[in-house]
Short mmCIF file of C-alpha atoms in Angstrom, two decimals:
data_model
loop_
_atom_site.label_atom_id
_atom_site.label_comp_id
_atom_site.label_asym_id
_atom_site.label_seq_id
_atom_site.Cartn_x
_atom_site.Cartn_y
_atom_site.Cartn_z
CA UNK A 153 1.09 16.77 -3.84
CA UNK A 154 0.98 16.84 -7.59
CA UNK A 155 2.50 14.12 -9.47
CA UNK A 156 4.22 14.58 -12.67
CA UNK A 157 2.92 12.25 -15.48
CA UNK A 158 5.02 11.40 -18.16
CA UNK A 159 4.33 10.53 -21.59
CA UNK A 160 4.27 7.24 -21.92
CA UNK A 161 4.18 4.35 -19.94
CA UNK A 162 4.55 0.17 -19.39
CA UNK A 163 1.30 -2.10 -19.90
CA UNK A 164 0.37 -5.34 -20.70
CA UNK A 165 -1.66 -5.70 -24.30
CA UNK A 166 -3.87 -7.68 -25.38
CA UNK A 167 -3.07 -8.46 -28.58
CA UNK A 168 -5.62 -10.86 -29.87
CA UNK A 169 -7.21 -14.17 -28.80
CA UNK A 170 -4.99 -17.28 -27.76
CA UNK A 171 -2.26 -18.15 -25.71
CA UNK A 172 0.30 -16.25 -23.56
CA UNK A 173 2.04 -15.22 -26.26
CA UNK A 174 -0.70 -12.65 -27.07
CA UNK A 175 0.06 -10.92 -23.93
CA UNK A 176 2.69 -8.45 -25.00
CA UNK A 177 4.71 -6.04 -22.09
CA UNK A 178 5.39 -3.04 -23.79
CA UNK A 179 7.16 0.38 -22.52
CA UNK A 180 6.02 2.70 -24.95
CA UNK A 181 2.04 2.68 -24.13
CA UNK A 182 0.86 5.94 -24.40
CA UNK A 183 -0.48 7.56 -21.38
CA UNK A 184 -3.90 8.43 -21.37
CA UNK A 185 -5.54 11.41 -21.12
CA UNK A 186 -8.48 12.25 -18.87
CA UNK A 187 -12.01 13.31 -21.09
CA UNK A 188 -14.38 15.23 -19.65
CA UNK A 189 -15.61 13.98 -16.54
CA UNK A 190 -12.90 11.54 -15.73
CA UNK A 191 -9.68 10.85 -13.74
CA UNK A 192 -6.58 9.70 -14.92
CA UNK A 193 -4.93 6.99 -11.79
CA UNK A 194 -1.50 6.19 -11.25
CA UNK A 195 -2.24 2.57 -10.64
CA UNK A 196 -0.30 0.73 -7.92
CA UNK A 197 -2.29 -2.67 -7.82
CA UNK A 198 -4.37 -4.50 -9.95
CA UNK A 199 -5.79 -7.93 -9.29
CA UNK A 200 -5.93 -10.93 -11.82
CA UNK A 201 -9.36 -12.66 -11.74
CA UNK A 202 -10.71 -15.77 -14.57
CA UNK A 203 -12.02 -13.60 -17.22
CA UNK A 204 -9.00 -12.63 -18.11
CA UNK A 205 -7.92 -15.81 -19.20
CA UNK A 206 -11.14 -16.66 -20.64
CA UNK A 207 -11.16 -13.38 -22.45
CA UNK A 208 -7.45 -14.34 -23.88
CA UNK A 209 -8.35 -17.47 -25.11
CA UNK A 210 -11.56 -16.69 -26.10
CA UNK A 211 -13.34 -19.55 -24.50
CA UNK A 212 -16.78 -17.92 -23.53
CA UNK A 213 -18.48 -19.13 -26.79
CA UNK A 214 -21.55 -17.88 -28.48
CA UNK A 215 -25.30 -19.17 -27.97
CA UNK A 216 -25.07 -21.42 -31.12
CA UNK A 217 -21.66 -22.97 -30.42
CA UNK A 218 -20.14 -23.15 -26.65
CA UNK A 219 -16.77 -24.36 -28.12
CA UNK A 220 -16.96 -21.10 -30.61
CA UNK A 221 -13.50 -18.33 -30.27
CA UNK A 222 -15.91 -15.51 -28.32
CA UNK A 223 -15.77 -12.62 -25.87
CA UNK A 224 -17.39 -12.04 -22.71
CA UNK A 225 -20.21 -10.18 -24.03
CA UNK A 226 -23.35 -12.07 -25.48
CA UNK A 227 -24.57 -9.02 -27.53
CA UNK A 228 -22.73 -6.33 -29.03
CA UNK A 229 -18.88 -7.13 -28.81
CA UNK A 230 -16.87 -3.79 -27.22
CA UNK A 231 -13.31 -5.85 -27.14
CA UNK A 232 -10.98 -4.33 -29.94
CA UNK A 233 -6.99 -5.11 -29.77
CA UNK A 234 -4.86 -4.21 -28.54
CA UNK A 235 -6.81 -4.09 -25.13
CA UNK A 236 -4.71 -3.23 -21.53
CA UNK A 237 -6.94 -5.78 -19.49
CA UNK A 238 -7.32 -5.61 -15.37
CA UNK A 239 -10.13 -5.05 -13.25
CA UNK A 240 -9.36 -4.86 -9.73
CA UNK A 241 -7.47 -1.80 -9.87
CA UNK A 242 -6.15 0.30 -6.97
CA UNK A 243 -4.57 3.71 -7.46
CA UNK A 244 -3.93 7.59 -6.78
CA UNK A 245 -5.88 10.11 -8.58
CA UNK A 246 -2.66 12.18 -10.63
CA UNK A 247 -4.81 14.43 -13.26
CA UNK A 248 -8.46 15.33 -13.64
CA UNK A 249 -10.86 15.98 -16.65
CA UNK A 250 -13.15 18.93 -17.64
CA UNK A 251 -15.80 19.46 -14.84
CA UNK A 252 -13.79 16.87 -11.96
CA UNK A 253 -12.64 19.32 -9.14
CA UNK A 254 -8.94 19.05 -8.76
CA UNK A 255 -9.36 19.00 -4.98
CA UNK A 256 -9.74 15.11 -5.72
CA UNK A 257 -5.96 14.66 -7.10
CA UNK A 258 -3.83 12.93 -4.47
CA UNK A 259 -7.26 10.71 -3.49
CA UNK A 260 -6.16 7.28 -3.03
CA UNK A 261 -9.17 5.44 -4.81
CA UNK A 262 -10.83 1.89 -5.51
CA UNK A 263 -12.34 1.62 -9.06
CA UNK A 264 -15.51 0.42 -9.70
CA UNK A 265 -15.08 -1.34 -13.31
CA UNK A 266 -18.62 -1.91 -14.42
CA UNK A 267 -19.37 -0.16 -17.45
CA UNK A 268 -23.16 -0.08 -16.38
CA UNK A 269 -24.82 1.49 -19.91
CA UNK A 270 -28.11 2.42 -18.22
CA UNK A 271 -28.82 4.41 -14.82
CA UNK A 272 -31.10 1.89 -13.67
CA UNK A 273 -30.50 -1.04 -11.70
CA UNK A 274 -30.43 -3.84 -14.56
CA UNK A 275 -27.18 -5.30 -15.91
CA UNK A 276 -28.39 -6.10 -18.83
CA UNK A 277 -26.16 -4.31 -20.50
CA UNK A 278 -23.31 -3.91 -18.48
CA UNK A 279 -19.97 -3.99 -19.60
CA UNK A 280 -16.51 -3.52 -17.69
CA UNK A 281 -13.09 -1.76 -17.90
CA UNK A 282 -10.50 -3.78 -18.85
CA UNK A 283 -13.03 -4.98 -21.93
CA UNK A 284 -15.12 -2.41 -23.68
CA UNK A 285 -12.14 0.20 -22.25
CA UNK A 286 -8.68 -0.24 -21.18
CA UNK A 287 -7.93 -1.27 -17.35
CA UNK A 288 -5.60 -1.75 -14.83
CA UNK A 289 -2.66 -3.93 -16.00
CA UNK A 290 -0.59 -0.64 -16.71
CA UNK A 291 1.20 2.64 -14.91
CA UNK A 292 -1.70 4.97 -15.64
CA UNK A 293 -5.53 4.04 -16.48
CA UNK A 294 -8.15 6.87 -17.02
CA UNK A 295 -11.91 6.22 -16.11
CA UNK A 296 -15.08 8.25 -14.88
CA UNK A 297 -14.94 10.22 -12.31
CA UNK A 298 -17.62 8.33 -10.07
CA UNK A 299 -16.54 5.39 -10.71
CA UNK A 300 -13.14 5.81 -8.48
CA UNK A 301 -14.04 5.50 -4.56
CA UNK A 302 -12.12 6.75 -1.96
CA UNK A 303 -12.40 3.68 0.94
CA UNK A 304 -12.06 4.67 4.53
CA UNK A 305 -9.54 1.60 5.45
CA UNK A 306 -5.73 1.17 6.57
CA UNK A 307 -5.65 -1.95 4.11
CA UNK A 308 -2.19 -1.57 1.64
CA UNK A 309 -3.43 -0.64 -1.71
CA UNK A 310 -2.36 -4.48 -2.74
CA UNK A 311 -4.74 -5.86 -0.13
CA UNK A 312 -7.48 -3.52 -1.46
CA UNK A 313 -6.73 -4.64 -4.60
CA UNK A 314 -8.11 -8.09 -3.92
CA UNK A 315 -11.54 -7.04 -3.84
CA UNK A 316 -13.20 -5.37 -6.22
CA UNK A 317 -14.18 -8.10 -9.24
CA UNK A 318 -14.52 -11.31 -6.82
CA UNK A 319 -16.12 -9.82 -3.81
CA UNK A 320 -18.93 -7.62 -6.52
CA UNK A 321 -19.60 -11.47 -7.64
CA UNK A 322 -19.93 -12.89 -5.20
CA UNK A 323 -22.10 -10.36 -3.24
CA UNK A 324 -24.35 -9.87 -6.30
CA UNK A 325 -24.87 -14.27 -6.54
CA UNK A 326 -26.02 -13.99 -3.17
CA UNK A 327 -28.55 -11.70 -3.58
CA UNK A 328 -30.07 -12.18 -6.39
CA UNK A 329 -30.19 -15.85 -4.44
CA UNK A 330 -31.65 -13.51 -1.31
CA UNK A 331 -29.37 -15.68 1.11
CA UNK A 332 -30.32 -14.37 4.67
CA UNK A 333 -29.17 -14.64 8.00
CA UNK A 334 -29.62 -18.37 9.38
CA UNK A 335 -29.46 -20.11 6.17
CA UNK A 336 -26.69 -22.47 4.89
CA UNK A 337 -24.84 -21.86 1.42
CA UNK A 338 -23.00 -24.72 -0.15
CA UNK A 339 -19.84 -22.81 -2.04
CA UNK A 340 -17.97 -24.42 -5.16
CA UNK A 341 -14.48 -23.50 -6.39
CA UNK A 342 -14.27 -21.65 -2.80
CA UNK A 343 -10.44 -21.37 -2.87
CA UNK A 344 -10.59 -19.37 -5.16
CA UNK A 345 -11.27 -15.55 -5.85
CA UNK A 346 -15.09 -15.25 -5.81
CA UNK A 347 -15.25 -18.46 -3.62
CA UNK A 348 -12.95 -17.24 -0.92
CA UNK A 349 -14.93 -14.15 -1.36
CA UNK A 350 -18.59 -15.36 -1.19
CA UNK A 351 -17.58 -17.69 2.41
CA UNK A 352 -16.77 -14.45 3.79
CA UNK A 353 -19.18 -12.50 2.40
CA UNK A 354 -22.30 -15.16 3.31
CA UNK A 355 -20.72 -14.26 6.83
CA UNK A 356 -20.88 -11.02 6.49
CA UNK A 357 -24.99 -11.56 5.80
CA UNK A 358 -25.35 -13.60 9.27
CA UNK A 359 -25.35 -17.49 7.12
CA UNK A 360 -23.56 -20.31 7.46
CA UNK A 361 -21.11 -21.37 4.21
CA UNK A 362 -19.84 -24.96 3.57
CA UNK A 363 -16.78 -25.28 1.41
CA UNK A 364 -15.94 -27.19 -1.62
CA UNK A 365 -12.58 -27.01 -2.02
CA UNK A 366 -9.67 -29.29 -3.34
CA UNK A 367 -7.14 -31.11 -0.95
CA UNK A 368 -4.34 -29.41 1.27
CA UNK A 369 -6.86 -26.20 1.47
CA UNK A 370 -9.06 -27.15 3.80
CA UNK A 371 -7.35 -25.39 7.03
CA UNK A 372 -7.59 -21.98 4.45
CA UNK A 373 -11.43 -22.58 3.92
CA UNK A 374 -12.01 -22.86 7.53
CA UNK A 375 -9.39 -20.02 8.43
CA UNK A 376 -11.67 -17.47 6.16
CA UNK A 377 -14.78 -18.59 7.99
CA UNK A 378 -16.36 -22.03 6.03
CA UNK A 379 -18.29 -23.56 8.78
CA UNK A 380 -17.29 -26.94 7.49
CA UNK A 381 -15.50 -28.52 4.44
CA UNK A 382 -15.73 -30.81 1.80
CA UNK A 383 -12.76 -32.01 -0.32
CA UNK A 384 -13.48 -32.38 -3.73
CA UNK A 385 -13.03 -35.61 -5.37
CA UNK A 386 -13.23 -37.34 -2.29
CA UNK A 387 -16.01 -39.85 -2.45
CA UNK A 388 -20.32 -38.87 -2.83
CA UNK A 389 -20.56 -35.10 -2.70
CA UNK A 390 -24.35 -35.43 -1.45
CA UNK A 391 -23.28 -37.72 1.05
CA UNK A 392 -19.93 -35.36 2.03
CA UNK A 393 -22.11 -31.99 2.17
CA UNK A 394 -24.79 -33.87 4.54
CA UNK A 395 -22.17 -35.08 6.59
CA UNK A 396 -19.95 -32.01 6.82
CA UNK A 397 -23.47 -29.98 7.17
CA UNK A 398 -24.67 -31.98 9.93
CA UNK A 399 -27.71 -32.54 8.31
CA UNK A 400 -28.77 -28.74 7.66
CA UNK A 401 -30.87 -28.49 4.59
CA UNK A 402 -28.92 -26.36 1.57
CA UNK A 403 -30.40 -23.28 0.94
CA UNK A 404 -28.39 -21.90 -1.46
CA UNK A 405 -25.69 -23.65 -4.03
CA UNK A 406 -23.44 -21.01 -5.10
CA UNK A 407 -21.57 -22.40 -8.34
CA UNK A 408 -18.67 -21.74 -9.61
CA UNK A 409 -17.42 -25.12 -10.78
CA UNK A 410 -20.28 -26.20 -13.06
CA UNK A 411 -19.54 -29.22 -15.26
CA UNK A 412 -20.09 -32.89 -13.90
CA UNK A 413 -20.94 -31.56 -10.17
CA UNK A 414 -23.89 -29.58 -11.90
CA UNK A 415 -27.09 -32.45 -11.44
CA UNK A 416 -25.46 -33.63 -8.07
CA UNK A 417 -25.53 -30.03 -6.63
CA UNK A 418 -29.27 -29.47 -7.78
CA UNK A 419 -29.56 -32.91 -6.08
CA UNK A 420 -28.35 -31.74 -2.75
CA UNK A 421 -30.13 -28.54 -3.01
CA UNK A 422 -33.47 -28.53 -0.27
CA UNK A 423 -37.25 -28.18 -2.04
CA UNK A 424 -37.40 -24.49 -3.01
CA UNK A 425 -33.80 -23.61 -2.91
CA UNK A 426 -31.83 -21.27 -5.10
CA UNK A 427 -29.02 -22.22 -7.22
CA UNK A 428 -26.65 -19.30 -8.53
CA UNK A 429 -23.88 -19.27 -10.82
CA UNK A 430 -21.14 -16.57 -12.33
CA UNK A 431 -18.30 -19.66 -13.11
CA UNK A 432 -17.56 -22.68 -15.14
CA UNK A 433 -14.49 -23.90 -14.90
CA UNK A 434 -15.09 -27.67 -14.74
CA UNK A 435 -17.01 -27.05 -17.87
CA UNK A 436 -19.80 -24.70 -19.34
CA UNK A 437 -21.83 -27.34 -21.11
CA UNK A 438 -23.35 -29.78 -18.28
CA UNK A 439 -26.72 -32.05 -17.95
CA UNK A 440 -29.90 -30.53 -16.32
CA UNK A 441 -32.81 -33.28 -15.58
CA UNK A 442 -35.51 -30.84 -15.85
CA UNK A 443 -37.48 -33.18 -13.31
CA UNK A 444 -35.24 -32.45 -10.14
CA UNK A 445 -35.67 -28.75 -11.22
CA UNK A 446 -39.65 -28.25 -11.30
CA UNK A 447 -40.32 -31.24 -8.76
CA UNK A 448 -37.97 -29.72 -6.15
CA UNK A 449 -39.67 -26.36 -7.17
CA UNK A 450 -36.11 -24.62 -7.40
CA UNK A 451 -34.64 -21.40 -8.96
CA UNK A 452 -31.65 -21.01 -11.02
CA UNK A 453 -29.71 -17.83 -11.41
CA UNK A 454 -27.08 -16.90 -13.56
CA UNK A 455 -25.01 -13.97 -12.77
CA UNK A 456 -22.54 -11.78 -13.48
CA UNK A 457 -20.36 -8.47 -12.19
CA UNK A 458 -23.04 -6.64 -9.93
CA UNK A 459 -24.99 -3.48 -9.31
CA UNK A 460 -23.86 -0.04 -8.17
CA UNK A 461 -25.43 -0.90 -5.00
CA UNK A 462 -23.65 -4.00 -4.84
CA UNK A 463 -20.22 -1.99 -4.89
CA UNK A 464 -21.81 0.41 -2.44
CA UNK A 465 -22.33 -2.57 0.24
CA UNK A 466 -18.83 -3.88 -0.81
CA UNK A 467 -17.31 -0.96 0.51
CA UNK A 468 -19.15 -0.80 3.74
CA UNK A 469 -18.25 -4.39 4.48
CA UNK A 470 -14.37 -3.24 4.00
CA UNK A 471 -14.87 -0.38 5.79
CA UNK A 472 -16.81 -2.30 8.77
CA UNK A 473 -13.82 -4.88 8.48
CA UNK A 474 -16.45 -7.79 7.89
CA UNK A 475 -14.19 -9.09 4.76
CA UNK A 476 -10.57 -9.08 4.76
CA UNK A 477 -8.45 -9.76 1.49
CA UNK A 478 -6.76 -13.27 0.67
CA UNK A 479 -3.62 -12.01 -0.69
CA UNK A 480 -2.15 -14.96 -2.65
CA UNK A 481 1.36 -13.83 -4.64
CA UNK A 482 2.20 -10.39 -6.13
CA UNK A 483 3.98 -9.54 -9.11
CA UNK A 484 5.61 -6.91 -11.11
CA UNK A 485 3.72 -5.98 -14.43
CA UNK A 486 7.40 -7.16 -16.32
CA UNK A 487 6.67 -10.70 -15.02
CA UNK A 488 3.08 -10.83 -16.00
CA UNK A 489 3.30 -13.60 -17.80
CA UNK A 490 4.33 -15.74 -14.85
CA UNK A 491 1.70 -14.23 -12.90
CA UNK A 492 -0.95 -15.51 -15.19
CA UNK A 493 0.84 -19.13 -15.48
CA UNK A 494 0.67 -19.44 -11.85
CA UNK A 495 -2.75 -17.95 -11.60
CA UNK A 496 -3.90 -20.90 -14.09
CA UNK A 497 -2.37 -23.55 -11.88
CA UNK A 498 -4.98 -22.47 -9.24
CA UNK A 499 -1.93 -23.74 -6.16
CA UNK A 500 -3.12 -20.31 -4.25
CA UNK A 501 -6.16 -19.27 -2.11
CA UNK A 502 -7.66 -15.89 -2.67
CA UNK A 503 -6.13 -13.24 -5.33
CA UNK A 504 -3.28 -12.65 -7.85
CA UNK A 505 -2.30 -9.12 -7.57
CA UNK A 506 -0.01 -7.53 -10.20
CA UNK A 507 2.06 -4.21 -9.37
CA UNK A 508 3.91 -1.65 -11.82
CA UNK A 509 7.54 -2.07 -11.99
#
């Protein structure tokens, strides 16, 4: 069925760096037209994930200063304003670009939104949409042809919506930790988006996750599949994880919480195990007693976004029904605002999704 697109459209700008008040709805936007080898979406969902706070306020710092006004990008900045921010977006393909066969309009898709800048496997470069392009938080988004998947599922486009950003984390933390079947990841911040995502995802992988979570979500944690856990704030984390563990040695940490937990977690990690990290929200800026790290022999990982084949696996999983999405409000785009003042607040498990008017 073709789809007539209009002119213009509503989004959510970006306007600059700082508060909410930078976040301007608009109804004017124009719509964008597909280049050569891309799509243009109708977008129907779009989920709400961290860095788009931290890309608002500016709060990822630079090398030489961690309290510095910076982007997401450590080398070679790609945000200009106004920017139409939004990752996790879910939508119907309404127009195609030079060299796209039209056969693909009316293809409901899930967008990949890693700007990858190389055809190899490193992300040393990458970027994403929403960043060093515009994204999701609007009526119509265009984007690269092979970057928008078709996913063989009977999940609402607001549940599939949920995925994309979180779930590619978390999935890329635990391999480049190499968490296998058997083994027991301890999981920080896992009410949240990439925590919720990363309990079901170590799952997925055959291992067993613990939870860190705050209080009143426990029941959640263990709904999604935590095998045990631990309420944060709530006495000696080493001696909570051991307990709630049953005395399993940690394999794997995966961090999202950073700040004061940071030595304590490297603590309760076994000789030889991996830590891995893609959050700081307790804090970037934490303590590291280089002697637990080369007596213990252990390896740290940083990470961030994840590989094409990461995205590939991510769909199987969905597709397999080994994940499921954590749908925790919806709003219209007009209400945005609200959205991300809620989303802040962090009362929710799972994923924000915002929805056009």
């Amino acid at each position: 069925m073709m789809h007539s697109v209009p002119k213009t459209m509503t989004a959510v700008l970006l306007t600059g760096h700082g508060g909410l008040e930078k976040l301007v709805y608009s109804r004017d936007v124009p719509v964008p037209a597909p280049a050569a080898g891309e799509v243009l979406i109708r977008v129907t969902a779009c989920g709400m994930n961290n860095t788009d706070v931290w890309v608002r306020e500016g709060a990822y710092g630079t090398e030489d200063d961690p309290s510095a006004v910076s982007t997401w990008r450590r080398h070679g900045n790609t945000l200009t304003f106004p920017r139409i921010q939004g990752t996790d977006t879910v939508g119907h393909i309404v127009a195609v670009g030079e060299g796209v066969d039209r056969a693909r309009i009316g293809e409901r898709v899930m967008v990949d939104f890693s700007i990858y800048n190389r055809d190899d496997d490193s992300l040393a470069d990458i970027d994403y949409m929403g960043h060093g392009r515009d994204g999701g938080y609007a009526e119509y988004m265009a984007l690269p042809a092979e970057t928008a998947h078709v996913v063989a599922t009977d999940l609402t486009d607001i549940e599939l919506a949920t995925f994309c950003c979180a779930y590619l984390t978390g999935e890329r933390m635990l391999e480049r930790a190499r968490l296998a079947a058997g083994e027991t990841v301890l999981v920080t911040g896992a009410s949240g988006g990439v925590g919720s995502a990363i309990i079901q995802l170590a799952r997925a992988r055959g291992a067993v996750p613990i939870a860190v979570a705050g209080p009143g979500k426990e029941a959640a944690m263990l709904d999604i599949g935590a095998q045990a856990v631990v309420t944060r704030g709530q006495g000696d984390l080493a001696e909570a994880v051991e307990a709630a563990s049953g005395g399993r040695p940690i394999d794997v940490v995966a961090d999202l919480v950073g700040g004061p937990l940071f030595n304590d977690l490297l603590k309760i990690l076994r000789p030889e195990g991996r830590y891995t990290s893609a959050g700081a929200i307790a804090g970037p800026v934490v303590q590291l007693d280089l002697r637990t790290m080369y007596l213990k022999q252990l390896e740290l990982h940083g990470s961030s976004q994840g590989s094409r084949a990461d995205f590939r696996r991510l769909v199987r999983y969905i597709e397999e029904k080994k994940i499921r999405p954590l749908v925790g409000g919806v709003y219209p785009l007009s209400e945005f605002h609200r959205a991300q003042t809620d989303f802040m607040a962090k009362n929710f498990v799972g994923k924000l999704v915002v929805v056009p008017d």
